[in-house]
Amino acid sequence: MMSSRVSRNLLFSSISSISRSCQQRAFAAAAAAAIDIEHGRGQWKTYGNIENYKPGKFQIKTFNKLSPVGLERFADQDYEVVKGEDQDGQGSNAHAILIRSHKLSDDDVPHTTRAIARCGAGTNNINVARMTKLGIPVFNTPGANANAVMELVICGVLLGSRRVIDGINHMKTLGEQGIARERVEKDKAMFGGREIKNKNLSVIGLGHIGSITAHTADNLGMTLSGYDPGLSVQSALKLPRNLKLEDSIAAAVANADYISLNIPYVKGEGGTHGIIGKEVMTHFKPDAVLLNFARGELVDSDAMKEFLDANPAARYVSDFPDDALWNHPNVILLPHLGASTTEAEDAACTMAVDTVREFLESGTIRNSVNFPATSLADRPGGTVRFTVVNQNVPGVLAEITNAFAHENLNIVQQINQSRGDIAYNVLDIGTDTGHENVLSFKKVQERITMLEGVLSSRILYGLPGTGYARNLEGEYFV
């Protein structure tokens, strides 16, 4: 292990009097005074592989194969994208991580990580609670795959109405025997069905996918009912006018010919595991078609099998494997195709990239599952932007502002937002405070970061990738 002093000299060296050209490229010149930011205190075991560190760029590590249309939005001059699994130390200094289906472990997240984004809506493959404790925002891409999933739901409605798949398989069998032409007219009666016009679709969960599904079904001439206990007024105004909102799942499914599940999977007490179980199924019509393109665990498979056995006209169409139902004649299982379109993957990756860039470059938070939505107006001239992540406990904000005052630094504008156990602050600090040529933020950043309750801080100024500090159980990492 090389010494801390040698590692610092090899990698970083303190950033003093940042050149005017660098300031213009990153965030534009902030003030007449030069800005001094510390970077690189710590052992190399906390940073990863020195050979793969490129100063002056944000390093983005990706897992899974992500859309090049989205990834190309990371500008080459400010970003280095390391694709795929970690090999030869690459990505071990990642400032942000993008994933799709990869199950993220703690070992995948180096101390340098400021943000994690999933190219999709669900975040079950990320330990969100753990990332929250570490002060790392987790982002998702709500609505990016809505159209793709909606189209498959409508496909499921049609497949559940007409025995199309059975008919296709039957024709293959007849074709193998060389008797398809002579049998087709006689055998087609085996695969009768019904039309969907004027049938009722009940949508359980009226978010992005549920809403667009309801609109499409409305355009196809279906009647609509729905249930969503968390529906906001804003979301309700976007629903079709003829959709009847019910006050329970039981009421919503009671008269439904088709039932579409569009709710998140939540484990634990009060969660949604097995929410469509035997009790709810007692309210189903005997020929109801249940469409599950949300999560397999939402449906009690044993109860579903019992319902289908007792009601041969009923159907279950799901986008997930099911060990109890895979060979049931009234079940259609798809291999999780919901978001598997080029357009959906492009949209999800593009949204994730834009969200991460906004956070890294300006401190803005949107589409986070564990941090509060936060946006501060553009940084005024003559200021430097700070962000601080802290535990949401009384007194920390006062300590943060006192730390700036102690160094004779003025807060020009700020915003403080909280969500659960996390509070997030964005502050623009004036540089015209009577300091001489070099304005040092080293001391104030360490003072703030090591306050009790503070998890991390960033100075959004100068070279991309610099200015980040964390409080690692009492040890200052910068």
mmCIF file with all atom_site columns, N, CA, C and O in Angstrom, residues 438-472:
data_model
loop_
_atom_site.group_PDB
_atom_site.id
_atom_site.type_symbol
_atom_site.label_atom_id
_atom_site.label_alt_id
_atom_site.label_comp_id
_atom_site.label_asym_id
_atom_site.label_entity_id
_atom_site.label_seq_id
_atom_site.pdbx_PDB_ins_code
_atom_site.Cartn_x
_atom_site.Cartn_y
_atom_site.Cartn_z
_atom_site.occupancy
_atom_site.B_iso_or_equiv
_atom_site.pdbx_formal_charge
_atom_site.auth_seq_id
_atom_site.auth_comp_id
_atom_site.auth_asym_id
_atom_site.auth_atom_id
_atom_site.pdbx_PDB_model_num
ATOM 1   N N  . VAL A 1 438 ? -7.137  34.048 -2.758  1.00 0.00 ? 438 VAL A N  1
ATOM 2   C CA . VAL A 1 438 ? -7.587  32.662 -2.772  1.00 0.00 ? 438 VAL A CA 1
ATOM 3   C C  . VAL A 1 438 ? -8.633  32.443 -1.686  1.00 0.00 ? 438 VAL A C  1
ATOM 4   O O  . VAL A 1 438 ? -8.399  32.721 -0.521  1.00 0.00 ? 438 VAL A O  1
ATOM 5   N N  . LEU A 1 439 ? -9.787  31.963 -2.103  1.00 0.00 ? 439 LEU A N  1
ATOM 6   C CA . LEU A 1 439 ? -10.876 31.680 -1.166  1.00 0.00 ? 439 LEU A CA 1
ATOM 7   C C  . LEU A 1 439 ? -10.902 30.178 -0.926  1.00 0.00 ? 439 LEU A C  1
ATOM 8   O O  . LEU A 1 439 ? -11.208 29.394 -1.830  1.00 0.00 ? 439 LEU A O  1
ATOM 9   N N  . SER A 1 440 ? -10.560 29.740 0.293   1.00 0.00 ? 440 SER A N  1
ATOM 10  C CA . SER A 1 440 ? -10.435 28.319 0.586   1.00 0.00 ? 440 SER A CA 1
ATOM 11  C C  . SER A 1 440 ? -11.722 27.777 1.189   1.00 0.00 ? 440 SER A C  1
ATOM 12  O O  . SER A 1 440 ? -12.273 28.331 2.138   1.00 0.00 ? 440 SER A O  1
ATOM 13  N N  . PHE A 1 441 ? -12.198 26.678 0.600   1.00 0.00 ? 441 PHE A N  1
ATOM 14  C CA . PHE A 1 441 ? -13.358 25.996 1.143   1.00 0.00 ? 441 PHE A CA 1
ATOM 15  C C  . PHE A 1 441 ? -12.966 24.699 1.856   1.00 0.00 ? 441 PHE A C  1
ATOM 16  O O  . PHE A 1 441 ? -13.825 23.933 2.268   1.00 0.00 ? 441 PHE A O  1
ATOM 17  N N  . LYS A 1 442 ? -11.651 24.425 1.955   1.00 0.00 ? 442 LYS A N  1
ATOM 18  C CA . LYS A 1 442 ? -11.210 23.193 2.589   1.00 0.00 ? 442 LYS A CA 1
ATOM 19  C C  . LYS A 1 442 ? -11.707 23.096 4.041   1.00 0.00 ? 442 LYS A C  1
ATOM 20  O O  . LYS A 1 442 ? -12.284 22.104 4.462   1.00 0.00 ? 442 LYS A O  1
ATOM 21  N N  . LYS A 1 443 ? -11.463 24.174 4.786   1.00 0.00 ? 443 LYS A N  1
ATOM 22  C CA . LYS A 1 443 ? -11.753 24.144 6.213   1.00 0.00 ? 443 LYS A CA 1
ATOM 23  C C  . LYS A 1 443 ? -13.253 24.064 6.480   1.00 0.00 ? 443 LYS A C  1
ATOM 24  O O  . LYS A 1 443 ? -13.724 23.266 7.297   1.00 0.00 ? 443 LYS A O  1
ATOM 25  N N  . VAL A 1 444 ? -14.047 24.862 5.743   1.00 0.00 ? 444 VAL A N  1
ATOM 26  C CA . VAL A 1 444 ? -15.483 24.877 6.002   1.00 0.00 ? 444 VAL A CA 1
ATOM 27  C C  . VAL A 1 444 ? -16.133 23.568 5.560   1.00 0.00 ? 444 VAL A C  1
ATOM 28  O O  . VAL A 1 444 ? -17.068 23.080 6.206   1.00 0.00 ? 444 VAL A O  1
ATOM 29  N N  . GLN A 1 445 ? -15.644 22.959 4.477   1.00 0.00 ? 445 GLN A N  1
ATOM 30  C CA . GLN A 1 445 ? -16.233 21.687 4.058   1.00 0.00 ? 445 GLN A CA 1
ATOM 31  C C  . GLN A 1 445 ? -15.960 20.599 5.089   1.00 0.00 ? 445 GLN A C  1
ATOM 32  O O  . GLN A 1 445 ? -16.847 19.807 5.419   1.00 0.00 ? 445 GLN A O  1
ATOM 33  N N  . GLU A 1 446 ? -14.736 20.557 5.601   1.00 0.00 ? 446 GLU A N  1
ATOM 34  C CA . GLU A 1 446 ? -14.442 19.539 6.614   1.00 0.00 ? 446 GLU A CA 1
ATOM 35  C C  . GLU A 1 446 ? -15.244 19.807 7.882   1.00 0.00 ? 446 GLU A C  1
ATOM 36  O O  . GLU A 1 446 ? -15.774 18.873 8.498   1.00 0.00 ? 446 GLU A O  1
ATOM 37  N N  . ARG A 1 447 ? -15.368 21.062 8.253   1.00 0.00 ? 447 ARG A N  1
ATOM 38  C CA . ARG A 1 447 ? -16.117 21.404 9.461   1.00 0.00 ? 447 ARG A CA 1
ATOM 39  C C  . ARG A 1 447 ? -17.576 20.950 9.334   1.00 0.00 ? 447 ARG A C  1
ATOM 40  O O  . ARG A 1 447 ? -18.149 20.366 10.256  1.00 0.00 ? 447 ARG A O  1
ATOM 41  N N  . ILE A 1 448 ? -18.183 21.209 8.167   1.00 0.00 ? 448 ILE A N  1
ATOM 42  C CA . ILE A 1 448 ? -19.587 20.835 7.947   1.00 0.00 ? 448 ILE A CA 1
ATOM 43  C C  . ILE A 1 448 ? -19.740 19.317 7.869   1.00 0.00 ? 448 ILE A C  1
ATOM 44  O O  . ILE A 1 448 ? -20.633 18.730 8.475   1.00 0.00 ? 448 ILE A O  1
ATOM 45  N N  . THR A 1 449 ? -18.850 18.681 7.108   1.00 0.00 ? 449 THR A N  1
ATOM 46  C CA . THR A 1 449 ? -18.979 17.241 6.890   1.00 0.00 ? 449 THR A CA 1
ATOM 47  C C  . THR A 1 449 ? -18.842 16.458 8.183   1.00 0.00 ? 449 THR A C  1
ATOM 48  O O  . THR A 1 449 ? -19.498 15.417 8.357   1.00 0.00 ? 449 THR A O  1
ATOM 49  N N  . MET A 1 450 ? -18.033 16.938 9.103   1.00 0.00 ? 450 MET A N  1
ATOM 50  C CA . MET A 1 450 ? -17.796 16.210 10.347  1.00 0.00 ? 450 MET A CA 1
ATOM 51  C C  . MET A 1 450 ? -18.757 16.600 11.464  1.00 0.00 ? 450 MET A C  1
ATOM 52  O O  . MET A 1 450 ? -18.616 16.129 12.599  1.00 0.00 ? 450 MET A O  1
ATOM 53  N N  . LEU A 1 451 ? -19.750 17.437 11.144  1.00 0.00 ? 451 LEU A N  1
ATOM 54  C CA . LEU A 1 451 ? -20.786 17.727 12.131  1.00 0.00 ? 451 LEU A CA 1
ATOM 55  C C  . LEU A 1 451 ? -21.567 16.455 12.440  1.00 0.00 ? 451 LEU A C  1
ATOM 56  O O  . LEU A 1 451 ? -21.799 15.614 11.566  1.00 0.00 ? 451 LEU A O  1
ATOM 57  N N  . GLU A 1 452 ? -22.011 16.309 13.665  1.00 0.00 ? 452 GLU A N  1
ATOM 58  C CA . GLU A 1 452 ? -22.826 15.150 14.033  1.00 0.00 ? 452 GLU A CA 1
ATOM 59  C C  . GLU A 1 452 ? -24.134 15.173 13.239  1.00 0.00 ? 452 GLU A C  1
ATOM 60  O O  . GLU A 1 452 ? -24.840 16.169 13.216  1.00 0.00 ? 452 GLU A O  1
ATOM 61  N N  . GLY A 1 453 ? -24.408 14.080 12.567  1.00 0.00 ? 453 GLY A N  1
ATOM 62  C CA . GLY A 1 453 ? -25.634 13.994 11.771  1.00 0.00 ? 453 GLY A CA 1
ATOM 63  C C  . GLY A 1 453 ? -25.426 14.240 10.290  1.00 0.00 ? 453 GLY A C  1
ATOM 64  O O  . GLY A 1 453 ? -26.293 13.929 9.477   1.00 0.00 ? 453 GLY A O  1
ATOM 65  N N  . VAL A 1 454 ? -24.264 14.805 9.888   1.00 0.00 ? 454 VAL A N  1
ATOM 66  C CA . VAL A 1 454 ? -23.988 15.037 8.475   1.00 0.00 ? 454 VAL A CA 1
ATOM 67  C C  . VAL A 1 454 ? -23.366 13.781 7.861   1.00 0.00 ? 454 VAL A C  1
ATOM 68  O O  . VAL A 1 454 ? -22.487 13.156 8.449   1.00 0.00 ? 454 VAL A O  1
ATOM 69  N N  . LEU A 1 455 ? -23.840 13.410 6.671   1.00 0.00 ? 455 LEU A N  1
ATOM 70  C CA . LEU A 1 455 ? -23.361 12.212 5.995   1.00 0.00 ? 455 LEU A CA 1
ATOM 71  C C  . LEU A 1 455 ? -22.367 12.527 4.881   1.00 0.00 ? 455 LEU A C  1
ATOM 72  O O  . LEU A 1 455 ? -21.389 11.804 4.688   1.00 0.00 ? 455 LEU A O  1
ATOM 73  N N  . SER A 1 456 ? -22.637 13.600 4.125   1.00 0.00 ? 456 SER A N  1
ATOM 74  C CA . SER A 1 456 ? -21.735 13.951 3.031   1.00 0.00 ? 456 SER A CA 1
ATOM 75  C C  . SER A 1 456 ? -21.964 15.387 2.601   1.00 0.00 ? 456 SER A C  1
ATOM 76  O O  . SER A 1 456 ? -22.982 16.008 2.955   1.00 0.00 ? 456 SER A O  1
ATOM 77  N N  . SER A 1 457 ? -21.017 15.905 1.831   1.00 0.00 ? 457 SER A N  1
ATOM 78  C CA . SER A 1 457 ? -21.148 17.257 1.269   1.00 0.00 ? 457 SER A CA 1
ATOM 79  C C  . SER A 1 457 ? -20.466 17.284 -0.091  1.00 0.00 ? 457 SER A C  1
ATOM 80  O O  . SER A 1 457 ? -19.600 16.461 -0.388  1.00 0.00 ? 457 SER A O  1
ATOM 81  N N  . ARG A 1 458 ? -20.883 18.241 -0.902  1.00 0.00 ? 458 ARG A N  1
ATOM 82  C CA . ARG A 1 458 ? -20.259 18.431 -2.210  1.00 0.00 ? 458 ARG A CA 1
ATOM 83  C C  . ARG A 1 458 ? -20.085 19.909 -2.494  1.00 0.00 ? 458 ARG A C  1
ATOM 84  O O  . ARG A 1 458 ? -20.910 20.740 -2.094  1.00 0.00 ? 458 ARG A O  1
ATOM 85  N N  . ILE A 1 459 ? -19.025 20.239 -3.200  1.00 0.00 ? 459 ILE A N  1
ATOM 86  C CA . ILE A 1 459 ? -18.820 21.583 -3.737  1.00 0.00 ? 459 ILE A CA 1
ATOM 87  C C  . ILE A 1 459 ? -18.905 21.454 -5.251  1.00 0.00 ? 459 ILE A C  1
ATOM 88  O O  . ILE A 1 459 ? -18.075 20.800 -5.877  1.00 0.00 ? 459 ILE A O  1
ATOM 89  N N  . LEU A 1 460 ? -19.932 22.047 -5.838  1.00 0.00 ? 460 LEU A N  1
ATOM 90  C CA . LEU A 1 460 ? -20.175 21.906 -7.274  1.00 0.00 ? 460 LEU A CA 1
ATOM 91  C C  . LEU A 1 460 ? -19.486 23.053 -8.002  1.00 0.00 ? 460 LEU A C  1
ATOM 92  O O  . LEU A 1 460 ? -20.092 24.035 -8.405  1.00 0.00 ? 460 LEU A O  1
ATOM 93  N N  . TYR A 1 461 ? -18.177 22.881 -8.156  1.00 0.00 ? 461 TYR A N  1
ATOM 94  C CA . TYR A 1 461 ? -17.385 23.950 -8.742  1.00 0.00 ? 461 TYR A CA 1
ATOM 95  C C  . TYR A 1 461 ? -16.064 23.366 -9.197  1.00 0.00 ? 461 TYR A C  1
ATOM 96  O O  . TYR A 1 461 ? -15.482 22.523 -8.521  1.00 0.00 ? 461 TYR A O  1
ATOM 97  N N  . GLY A 1 462 ? -15.584 23.789 -10.350 1.00 0.00 ? 462 GLY A N  1
ATOM 98  C CA . GLY A 1 462 ? -14.268 23.359 -10.774 1.00 0.00 ? 462 GLY A CA 1
ATOM 99  C C  . GLY A 1 462 ? -14.304 22.054 -11.533 1.00 0.00 ? 462 GLY A C  1
ATOM 100 O O  . GLY A 1 462 ? -15.218 21.773 -12.302 1.00 0.00 ? 462 GLY A O  1
ATOM 101 N N  . LEU A 1 463 ? -13.297 21.232 -11.325 1.00 0.00 ? 463 LEU A N  1
ATOM 102 C CA . LEU A 1 463 ? -13.152 19.990 -12.078 1.00 0.00 ? 463 LEU A CA 1
ATOM 103 C C  . LEU A 1 463 ? -14.277 19.014 -11.757 1.00 0.00 ? 463 LEU A C  1
ATOM 104 O O  . LEU A 1 463 ? -14.556 18.751 -10.595 1.00 0.00 ? 463 LEU A O  1
ATOM 105 N N  . PRO A 1 464 ? -14.925 18.435 -12.775 1.00 0.00 ? 464 PRO A N  1
ATOM 106 C CA . PRO A 1 464 ? -15.925 17.401 -12.523 1.00 0.00 ? 464 PRO A CA 1
ATOM 107 C C  . PRO A 1 464 ? -15.319 16.253 -11.727 1.00 0.00 ? 464 PRO A C  1
ATOM 108 O O  . PRO A 1 464 ? -14.189 15.832 -11.959 1.00 0.00 ? 464 PRO A O  1
ATOM 109 N N  . GLY A 1 465 ? -16.089 15.757 -10.769 1.00 0.00 ? 465 GLY A N  1
ATOM 110 C CA . GLY A 1 465 ? -15.647 14.636 -9.954  1.00 0.00 ? 465 GLY A CA 1
ATOM 111 C C  . GLY A 1 465 ? -14.958 15.015 -8.672  1.00 0.00 ? 465 GLY A C  1
ATOM 112 O O  . GLY A 1 465 ? -14.743 14.169 -7.798  1.00 0.00 ? 465 GLY A O  1
ATOM 113 N N  . THR A 1 466 ? -14.604 16.285 -8.500  1.00 0.00 ? 466 THR A N  1
ATOM 114 C CA . THR A 1 466 ? -13.931 16.712 -7.276  1.00 0.00 ? 466 THR A CA 1
ATOM 115 C C  . THR A 1 466 ? -14.943 17.356 -6.330  1.00 0.00 ? 466 THR A C  1
ATOM 116 O O  . THR A 1 466 ? -16.095 17.557 -6.662  1.00 0.00 ? 466 THR A O  1
ATOM 117 N N  . GLY A 1 467 ? -14.445 17.690 -5.131  1.00 0.00 ? 467 GLY A N  1
ATOM 118 C CA . GLY A 1 467 ? -15.266 18.451 -4.185  1.00 0.00 ? 467 GLY A CA 1
ATOM 119 C C  . GLY A 1 467 ? -16.239 17.627 -3.363  1.00 0.00 ? 467 GLY A C  1
ATOM 120 O O  . GLY A 1 467 ? -17.146 18.183 -2.742  1.00 0.00 ? 467 GLY A O  1
ATOM 121 N N  . TYR A 1 468 ? -16.068 16.295 -3.306  1.00 0.00 ? 468 TYR A N  1
ATOM 122 C CA . TYR A 1 468 ? -16.987 15.432 -2.564  1.00 0.00 ? 468 TYR A CA 1
ATOM 123 C C  . TYR A 1 468 ? -16.337 14.990 -1.271  1.00 0.00 ? 468 TYR A C  1
ATOM 124 O O  . TYR A 1 468 ? -15.166 14.614 -1.247  1.00 0.00 ? 468 TYR A O  1
ATOM 125 N N  . ALA A 1 469 ? -17.083 15.030 -0.176  1.00 0.00 ? 469 ALA A N  1
ATOM 126 C CA . ALA A 1 469 ? -16.562 14.606 1.122   1.00 0.00 ? 469 ALA A CA 1
ATOM 127 C C  . ALA A 1 469 ? -17.620 13.812 1.873   1.00 0.00 ? 469 ALA A C  1
ATOM 128 O O  . ALA A 1 469 ? -18.820 14.096 1.759   1.00 0.00 ? 469 ALA A O  1
ATOM 129 N N  . ARG A 1 470 ? -17.158 12.805 2.639   1.00 0.00 ? 470 ARG A N  1
ATOM 130 C CA . ARG A 1 470 ? -18.091 11.983 3.419   1.00 0.00 ? 470 ARG A CA 1
ATOM 131 C C  . ARG A 1 470 ? -17.594 11.833 4.847   1.00 0.00 ? 470 ARG A C  1
ATOM 132 O O  . ARG A 1 470 ? -16.397 11.875 5.115   1.00 0.00 ? 470 ARG A O  1
ATOM 133 N N  . ASN A 1 471 ? -18.548 11.656 5.708   1.00 0.00 ? 471 ASN A N  1
ATOM 134 C CA . ASN A 1 471 ? -18.264 11.353 7.106   1.00 0.00 ? 471 ASN A CA 1
ATOM 135 C C  . ASN A 1 471 ? -18.445 9.837  7.274   1.00 0.00 ? 471 ASN A C  1
ATOM 136 O O  . ASN A 1 471 ? -19.567 9.353  7.373   1.00 0.00 ? 471 ASN A O  1
ATOM 137 N N  . LEU A 1 472 ? -17.342 9.110  7.269   1.00 0.00 ? 472 LEU A N  1
ATOM 138 C CA . LEU A 1 472 ? -17.375 7.658  7.375   1.00 0.00 ? 472 LEU A CA 1
ATOM 139 C C  . LEU A 1 472 ? -17.154 7.234  8.802   1.00 0.00 ? 472 LEU A C  1
ATOM 140 O O  . LEU A 1 472 ? -16.049 6.924  9.227   1.00 0.00 ? 472 LEU A O  1
#
